[in-house]
């Protein structure tokens, strides 16, 4: 049972434009959400997180939005850069347990 | 500052063989985790540890064992390798249960069972 879903396996965006990566979840008990970035042959690296009591968190070019009523979060990257090309995983936490989505492969076209 | 170190990076095992995937962190993190990532799937938690001497099962623990005798090391043991255990394995650690710090991941071990 996939509690965290990323329904778009891939996304292509022009350099300089906005990238929007989406994530849906089913468990209303999740209390934190995170985004990770993964390059090939490397482990995921932490990008940004948001508490379930907030609806927005911003860190430089990265902003995460949380819509609890829709059980939906999104990651916005503005402006997108070629170095942002990677697989992005969303994750949700309840207690000590992390649940990861299946990932979205972002390609930023120069 | 090595972070989380996993060895080996690649391994091919025959069915029924056993092996230990090593994981070490030098950040004095209390929490350590083992995940596997299968193609097209998210990361699935195998086992985790909240401190030396304490381990707990995650979502997919069958076929694996762990131990945590020190804060730094968290090895994952496969006793009787099966083709279903072909996967990429990631070890991770975190400073505490406070989730907004996120994890630090190792670079992964790609295991193939033939």
PDB file of C-alpha atoms in Angstrom:
ATOM      1  CA  UNK A   1       0.000   0.000   0.000  1.00  0.00           C
ATOM      2  CA  UNK A   2       1.731   3.122  -1.266  1.00  0.00           C
ATOM      3  CA  UNK A   3       0.946   5.843   1.249  1.00  0.00           C
ATOM      4  CA  UNK A   4       2.957   8.458  -0.601  1.00  0.00           C
ATOM      5  CA  UNK A   5       2.498   8.749  -4.350  1.00  0.00           C
ATOM      6  CA  UNK A   6       4.253  10.651  -7.079  1.00  0.00           C
ATOM      7  CA  UNK A   7       2.101  10.110 -10.129  1.00  0.00           C
ATOM      8  CA  UNK A   8       4.434  11.727 -12.643  1.00  0.00           C
ATOM      9  CA  UNK A   9       7.481   9.554 -13.261  1.00  0.00           C
ATOM     10  CA  UNK A  10       9.173  12.252 -15.323  1.00  0.00           C
ATOM     11  CA  UNK A  11       9.081  15.978 -16.059  1.00  0.00           C
ATOM     12  CA  UNK A  12      10.958  18.152 -18.568  1.00  0.00           C
ATOM     13  CA  UNK A  13      11.334  21.893 -18.132  1.00  0.00           C
ATOM     14  CA  UNK A  14      13.232  24.623 -19.952  1.00  0.00           C
ATOM     15  CA  UNK A  15      16.077  26.284 -18.101  1.00  0.00           C
ATOM     16  CA  UNK A  16      14.897  29.406 -16.299  1.00  0.00           C
ATOM     17  CA  UNK A  17      11.298  28.242 -16.055  1.00  0.00           C
ATOM     18  CA  UNK A  18       9.481  26.892 -13.005  1.00  0.00           C
ATOM     19  CA  UNK A  19       9.567  23.178 -12.174  1.00  0.00           C
ATOM     20  CA  UNK A  20       6.618  21.868 -10.182  1.00  0.00           C
ATOM     21  CA  UNK A  21       6.853  18.396  -8.699  1.00  0.00           C
ATOM     22  CA  UNK A  22       3.786  16.905  -7.083  1.00  0.00           C
ATOM     23  CA  UNK A  23       3.153  14.404  -4.337  1.00  0.00           C
ATOM     24  CA  UNK A  24      -0.051  12.970  -2.857  1.00  0.00           C
ATOM     25  CA  UNK A  25      -0.467  11.072   0.370  1.00  0.00           C
ATOM     26  CA  UNK A  26      -3.166   9.085   2.077  1.00  0.00           C
ATOM     27  CA  UNK A  27      -2.302   9.113   5.782  1.00  0.00           C
ATOM     28  CA  UNK A  28      -3.643  12.177   7.585  1.00  0.00           C
ATOM     29  CA  UNK A  29      -1.380  11.371  10.564  1.00  0.00           C
ATOM     30  CA  UNK A  30       1.809  12.341   8.746  1.00  0.00           C
ATOM     31  CA  UNK A  31       3.415  15.174  10.674  1.00  0.00           C
ATOM     32  CA  UNK A  32       6.383  16.110   8.486  1.00  0.00           C
ATOM     33  CA  UNK A  33       7.048  16.077   4.782  1.00  0.00           C
ATOM     34  CA  UNK A  34      10.393  16.233   3.054  1.00  0.00           C
ATOM     35  CA  UNK A  35      11.856  16.390  -0.427  1.00  0.00           C
ATOM     36  CA  UNK A  36      15.028  14.610  -1.457  1.00  0.00           C
ATOM     37  CA  UNK A  37      17.089  14.896  -4.612  1.00  0.00           C
ATOM     38  CA  UNK A  38      18.999  11.974  -6.063  1.00  0.00           C
ATOM     39  CA  UNK A  39      21.666  11.852  -8.747  1.00  0.00           C
ATOM     40  CA  UNK A  40      22.557   8.542 -10.419  1.00  0.00           C
ATOM     41  CA  UNK A  41      24.897   6.344  -8.375  1.00  0.00           C
ATOM     42  CA  UNK A  42      24.514   8.584  -5.337  1.00  0.00           C
ATOM     43  CA  UNK A  43      22.354   8.464  -2.245  1.00  0.00           C
ATOM     44  CA  UNK A  44      19.422  10.860  -1.894  1.00  0.00           C
ATOM     45  CA  UNK A  45      20.227  14.267  -0.403  1.00  0.00           C
ATOM     46  CA  UNK A  46      17.855  16.241   1.751  1.00  0.00           C
ATOM     47  CA  UNK A  47      16.419  19.370   0.116  1.00  0.00           C
ATOM     48  CA  UNK A  48      13.645  20.905   2.147  1.00  0.00           C
ATOM     49  CA  UNK A  49      10.999  19.952   4.680  1.00  0.00           C
ATOM     50  CA  UNK A  50       7.679  21.237   5.940  1.00  0.00           C
ATOM     51  CA  UNK A  51       5.744  20.610   9.100  1.00  0.00           C
ATOM     52  CA  UNK A  52       2.131  19.562   8.803  1.00  0.00           C
ATOM     53  CA  UNK A  53       1.105  22.704  10.687  1.00  0.00           C
ATOM     54  CA  UNK A  54       2.465  24.940   7.937  1.00  0.00           C
ATOM     55  CA  UNK A  55       1.403  25.445   4.356  1.00  0.00           C
ATOM     56  CA  UNK A  56       4.606  26.839   2.858  1.00  0.00           C
ATOM     57  CA  UNK A  57       8.328  26.678   3.401  1.00  0.00           C
ATOM     58  CA  UNK A  58      10.910  28.424   1.255  1.00  0.00           C
ATOM     59  CA  UNK A  59      14.661  27.959   0.898  1.00  0.00           C
ATOM     60  CA  UNK A  60      16.314  29.850  -1.917  1.00  0.00           C
ATOM     61  CA  UNK A  61      15.022  28.577  -5.246  1.00  0.00           C
ATOM     62  CA  UNK A  62      13.037  25.802  -3.573  1.00  0.00           C
ATOM     63  CA  UNK A  63       9.556  26.211  -2.099  1.00  0.00           C
ATOM     64  CA  UNK A  64       7.373  23.450  -0.740  1.00  0.00           C
ATOM     65  CA  UNK A  65       3.624  23.898  -0.492  1.00  0.00           C
ATOM     66  CA  UNK A  66       1.344  21.734   1.619  1.00  0.00           C
ATOM     67  CA  UNK A  67      -2.409  21.423   1.124  1.00  0.00           C
ATOM     68  CA  UNK A  68      -3.620  19.251   3.985  1.00  0.00           C
ATOM     69  CA  UNK A  69      -7.260  19.200   2.925  1.00  0.00           C
ATOM     70  CA  UNK A  70      -6.246  17.781  -0.449  1.00  0.00           C
ATOM     71  CA  UNK A  71      -3.434  15.648   1.061  1.00  0.00           C
ATOM     72  CA  UNK A  72      -1.121  17.134  -1.523  1.00  0.00           C
ATOM     73  CA  UNK A  73       2.286  18.732  -1.489  1.00  0.00           C
ATOM     74  CA  UNK A  74       4.372  20.218  -4.214  1.00  0.00           C
ATOM     75  CA  UNK A  75       7.935  21.376  -4.729  1.00  0.00           C
ATOM     76  CA  UNK A  76       8.539  24.471  -6.818  1.00  0.00           C
ATOM     77  CA  UNK A  77      11.982  25.190  -8.248  1.00  0.00           C
ATOM     78  CA  UNK A  78      12.405  28.701  -9.623  1.00  0.00           C
ATOM     79  CA  UNK A  79      14.345  29.305 -11.785  1.00  0.00           C
ATOM     80  CA  UNK A  80      15.174  25.789 -12.907  1.00  0.00           C
ATOM     81  CA  UNK A  81      18.808  25.089 -13.745  1.00  0.00           C
ATOM     82  CA  UNK A  82      20.406  22.190 -15.656  1.00  0.00           C
ATOM     83  CA  UNK A  83      22.076  21.050 -12.423  1.00  0.00           C
ATOM     84  CA  UNK A  84      18.625  20.454 -10.990  1.00  0.00           C
ATOM     85  CA  UNK A  85      18.218  17.477 -13.325  1.00  0.00           C
ATOM     86  CA  UNK A  86      17.809  14.535 -10.952  1.00  0.00           C
ATOM     87  CA  UNK A  87      15.205  12.256  -9.416  1.00  0.00           C
ATOM     88  CA  UNK A  88      13.141  13.910  -6.701  1.00  0.00           C
ATOM     89  CA  UNK A  89      11.520  11.910  -3.922  1.00  0.00           C
ATOM     90  CA  UNK A  90       8.922  13.184  -1.545  1.00  0.00           C
ATOM     91  CA  UNK A  91       8.736  11.587   1.874  1.00  0.00           C
ATOM     92  CA  UNK A  92       6.311  11.715   4.764  1.00  0.00           C
ATOM     93  CA  UNK A  93       6.901  10.933   8.404  1.00  0.00           C
ATOM     94  CA  UNK A  94       4.746   9.577  11.183  1.00  0.00           C
ATOM     95  CA  UNK A  95       6.524   8.689  14.409  1.00  0.00           C
ATOM     96  CA  UNK A  96       9.897   7.243  13.477  1.00  0.00           C
ATOM     97  CA  UNK A  97       8.730   5.933  10.141  1.00  0.00           C
ATOM     98  CA  UNK A  98       9.547   7.558   6.817  1.00  0.00           C
ATOM     99  CA  UNK A  99       7.460   6.747   3.749  1.00  0.00           C
ATOM    100  CA  UNK A 100       8.881   7.611   0.353  1.00  0.00           C
ATOM    101  CA  UNK A 101       7.222   8.244  -2.971  1.00  0.00           C
ATOM    102  CA  UNK A 102       8.397   6.505  -6.136  1.00  0.00           C
ATOM    103  CA  UNK A 103      10.233   9.545  -7.446  1.00  0.00           C
ATOM    104  CA  UNK A 104       9.942  11.980 -10.344  1.00  0.00           C
ATOM    105  CA  UNK A 105      12.804  12.336 -12.786  1.00  0.00           C
ATOM    106  CA  UNK A 106      13.304  16.018 -13.616  1.00  0.00           C
ATOM    107  CA  UNK A 107      15.170  17.054 -16.740  1.00  0.00           C
ATOM    108  CA  UNK A 108      16.028  20.734 -17.142  1.00  0.00           C
ATOM    109  CA  UNK A 109      16.746  21.507 -20.768  1.00  0.00           C
ATOM    110  CA  UNK A 110      19.402  24.184 -21.399  1.00  0.00           C
TER     111      UNK A 110
ATOM    112  CA  UNK B   1      34.015  14.474   7.130  1.00  0.00           C
ATOM    113  CA  UNK B   2      32.938  11.192   5.524  1.00  0.00           C
ATOM    114  CA  UNK B   3      29.221  11.276   6.441  1.00  0.00           C
ATOM    115  CA  UNK B   4      27.627   7.877   5.805  1.00  0.00           C
ATOM    116  CA  UNK B   5      29.899   5.270   4.227  1.00  0.00           C
ATOM    117  CA  UNK B   6      28.571   2.098   2.658  1.00  0.00           C
ATOM    118  CA  UNK B   7      30.600  -0.859   1.484  1.00  0.00           C
ATOM    119  CA  UNK B   8      30.716  -2.554  -0.917  1.00  0.00           C
ATOM    120  CA  UNK B   9      29.339  -0.429  -3.760  1.00  0.00           C
ATOM    121  CA  UNK B  10      28.530  -3.441  -5.912  1.00  0.00           C
ATOM    122  CA  UNK B  11      28.138  -7.135  -5.226  1.00  0.00           C
ATOM    123  CA  UNK B  12      26.907 -10.202  -7.069  1.00  0.00           C
ATOM    124  CA  UNK B  13      25.724 -13.096  -4.922  1.00  0.00           C
ATOM    125  CA  UNK B  14      24.586 -16.568  -5.780  1.00  0.00           C
ATOM    126  CA  UNK B  15      21.276 -17.828  -4.438  1.00  0.00           C
ATOM    127  CA  UNK B  16      21.713 -19.111  -0.901  1.00  0.00           C
ATOM    128  CA  UNK B  17      24.923 -17.215  -0.182  1.00  0.00           C
ATOM    129  CA  UNK B  18      25.149 -14.797   2.696  1.00  0.00           C
ATOM    130  CA  UNK B  19      26.770 -11.416   3.050  1.00  0.00           C
ATOM    131  CA  UNK B  20      26.923  -8.330   5.210  1.00  0.00           C
ATOM    132  CA  UNK B  21      26.422  -4.820   3.902  1.00  0.00           C
ATOM    133  CA  UNK B  22      28.451  -2.411   5.962  1.00  0.00           C
ATOM    134  CA  UNK B  23      27.339   1.059   7.012  1.00  0.00           C
ATOM    135  CA  UNK B  24      29.276   3.511   9.121  1.00  0.00           C
ATOM    136  CA  UNK B  25      28.639   7.143  10.045  1.00  0.00           C
ATOM    137  CA  UNK B  26      30.970   9.609  11.722  1.00  0.00           C
ATOM    138  CA  UNK B  27      28.425  12.284  12.659  1.00  0.00           C
ATOM    139  CA  UNK B  28      27.459  10.832  16.063  1.00  0.00           C
ATOM    140  CA  UNK B  29      23.918  10.303  14.806  1.00  0.00           C
ATOM    141  CA  UNK B  30      21.653   8.271  17.043  1.00  0.00           C
ATOM    142  CA  UNK B  31      19.272   7.099  14.355  1.00  0.00           C
ATOM    143  CA  UNK B  32      20.305   4.795  11.534  1.00  0.00           C
ATOM    144  CA  UNK B  33      18.246   3.146   8.820  1.00  0.00           C
ATOM    145  CA  UNK B  34      18.449   0.630   6.012  1.00  0.00           C
ATOM    146  CA  UNK B  35      16.345   1.092   2.880  1.00  0.00           C
ATOM    147  CA  UNK B  36      16.055  -0.778  -0.357  1.00  0.00           C
ATOM    148  CA  UNK B  37      15.068   0.786  -3.635  1.00  0.00           C
ATOM    149  CA  UNK B  38      13.630  -1.359  -6.392  1.00  0.00           C
ATOM    150  CA  UNK B  39      13.132  -0.059  -9.967  1.00  0.00           C
ATOM    151  CA  UNK B  40      10.096   2.218 -10.183  1.00  0.00           C
ATOM    152  CA  UNK B  41       9.500   1.983  -6.467  1.00  0.00           C
ATOM    153  CA  UNK B  42      10.090   4.294  -3.572  1.00  0.00           C
ATOM    154  CA  UNK B  43      12.507   3.574  -0.797  1.00  0.00           C
ATOM    155  CA  UNK B  44      11.274   0.842   1.518  1.00  0.00           C
ATOM    156  CA  UNK B  45      12.464   0.696   5.117  1.00  0.00           C
ATOM    157  CA  UNK B  46      14.051  -2.624   6.083  1.00  0.00           C
ATOM    158  CA  UNK B  47      15.283  -1.979   9.618  1.00  0.00           C
ATOM    159  CA  UNK B  48      16.104   1.001  11.753  1.00  0.00           C
ATOM    160  CA  UNK B  49      17.873   1.752  15.003  1.00  0.00           C
ATOM    161  CA  UNK B  50      17.344   4.587  17.462  1.00  0.00           C
ATOM    162  CA  UNK B  51      20.601   3.964  19.275  1.00  0.00           C
ATOM    163  CA  UNK B  52      23.284   1.412  20.089  1.00  0.00           C
ATOM    164  CA  UNK B  53      21.733  -1.874  21.164  1.00  0.00           C
ATOM    165  CA  UNK B  54      18.255  -1.010  19.822  1.00  0.00           C
ATOM    166  CA  UNK B  55      16.873  -2.153  16.489  1.00  0.00           C
ATOM    167  CA  UNK B  56      13.377  -2.362  15.033  1.00  0.00           C
ATOM    168  CA  UNK B  57      11.759  -3.794  11.928  1.00  0.00           C
ATOM    169  CA  UNK B  58      10.593  -1.567   9.130  1.00  0.00           C
ATOM    170  CA  UNK B  59       8.219  -2.319   6.260  1.00  0.00           C
ATOM    171  CA  UNK B  60      10.185  -5.134   4.592  1.00  0.00           C
ATOM    172  CA  UNK B  61      12.418  -6.904   7.172  1.00  0.00           C
ATOM    173  CA  UNK B  62      12.029 -10.510   5.984  1.00  0.00           C
ATOM    174  CA  UNK B  63      15.292 -12.089   4.881  1.00  0.00           C
ATOM    175  CA  UNK B  64      17.445  -9.541   6.697  1.00  0.00           C
ATOM    176  CA  UNK B  65      19.029  -9.040  10.084  1.00  0.00           C
ATOM    177  CA  UNK B  66      20.771  -6.095  11.684  1.00  0.00           C
ATOM    178  CA  UNK B  67      22.805  -5.287  14.748  1.00  0.00           C
ATOM    179  CA  UNK B  68      23.876  -2.014  16.349  1.00  0.00           C
ATOM    180  CA  UNK B  69      26.717  -2.635  18.758  1.00  0.00           C
ATOM    181  CA  UNK B  70      28.143   0.875  18.360  1.00  0.00           C
ATOM    182  CA  UNK B  71      26.733   4.284  17.518  1.00  0.00           C
ATOM    183  CA  UNK B  72      28.837   4.401  14.350  1.00  0.00           C
ATOM    184  CA  UNK B  73      28.067   1.067  12.692  1.00  0.00           C
ATOM    185  CA  UNK B  74      24.847  -0.512  11.468  1.00  0.00           C
ATOM    186  CA  UNK B  75      25.531  -3.621   9.343  1.00  0.00           C
ATOM    187  CA  UNK B  76      22.785  -5.369   7.374  1.00  0.00           C
ATOM    188  CA  UNK B  77      23.008  -9.147   7.066  1.00  0.00           C
ATOM    189  CA  UNK B  78      21.505 -11.309   4.333  1.00  0.00           C
ATOM    190  CA  UNK B  79      21.609 -14.936   5.425  1.00  0.00           C
ATOM    191  CA  UNK B  80      20.200 -16.824   2.419  1.00  0.00           C
ATOM    192  CA  UNK B  81      20.245 -14.573  -0.602  1.00  0.00           C
ATOM    193  CA  UNK B  82      17.262 -14.789  -2.943  1.00  0.00           C
ATOM    194  CA  UNK B  83      16.678 -13.155  -6.352  1.00  0.00           C
ATOM    195  CA  UNK B  84      13.963 -11.002  -4.740  1.00  0.00           C
ATOM    196  CA  UNK B  85      16.715  -9.296  -2.767  1.00  0.00           C
ATOM    197  CA  UNK B  86      18.265  -7.881  -5.915  1.00  0.00           C
ATOM    198  CA  UNK B  87      18.051  -4.167  -5.240  1.00  0.00           C
ATOM    199  CA  UNK B  88      19.950  -1.023  -4.366  1.00  0.00           C
ATOM    200  CA  UNK B  89      20.437  -0.685  -0.642  1.00  0.00           C
ATOM    201  CA  UNK B  90      20.814   2.654   1.091  1.00  0.00           C
ATOM    202  CA  UNK B  91      21.912   3.277   4.623  1.00  0.00           C
ATOM    203  CA  UNK B  92      20.949   6.559   6.260  1.00  0.00           C
ATOM    204  CA  UNK B  93      21.384   8.320   9.558  1.00  0.00           C
ATOM    205  CA  UNK B  94      19.869  11.273  11.368  1.00  0.00           C
ATOM    206  CA  UNK B  95      20.807  13.286  14.424  1.00  0.00           C
ATOM    207  CA  UNK B  96      17.595  12.610  16.262  1.00  0.00           C
ATOM    208  CA  UNK B  97      14.016  11.767  15.580  1.00  0.00           C
ATOM    209  CA  UNK B  98      13.456  15.429  14.711  1.00  0.00           C
ATOM    210  CA  UNK B  99      12.399  14.985  11.126  1.00  0.00           C
ATOM    211  CA  UNK B 100      13.054  18.441   9.741  1.00  0.00           C
ATOM    212  CA  UNK B 101      16.776  17.723   9.718  1.00  0.00           C
ATOM    213  CA  UNK B 102      16.195  14.971   7.208  1.00  0.00           C
ATOM    214  CA  UNK B 103      18.480  12.063   6.641  1.00  0.00           C
ATOM    215  CA  UNK B 104      22.037  11.759   5.463  1.00  0.00           C
ATOM    216  CA  UNK B 105      22.218   8.900   3.001  1.00  0.00           C
ATOM    217  CA  UNK B 106      25.121   6.753   1.925  1.00  0.00           C
ATOM    218  CA  UNK B 107      25.843   6.314  -1.772  1.00  0.00           C
ATOM    219  CA  UNK B 108      24.234   2.887  -1.936  1.00  0.00           C
ATOM    220  CA  UNK B 109      25.141  -0.765  -2.505  1.00  0.00           C
ATOM    221  CA  UNK B 110      23.916  -2.369  -5.707  1.00  0.00           C
ATOM    222  CA  UNK B 111      23.269  -6.053  -5.020  1.00  0.00           C
ATOM    223  CA  UNK B 112      22.437  -8.646  -7.639  1.00  0.00           C
ATOM    224  CA  UNK B 113      21.420 -12.175  -6.655  1.00  0.00           C
ATOM    225  CA  UNK B 114      21.725 -14.757  -9.429  1.00  0.00           C
TER     226      UNK B 114
END
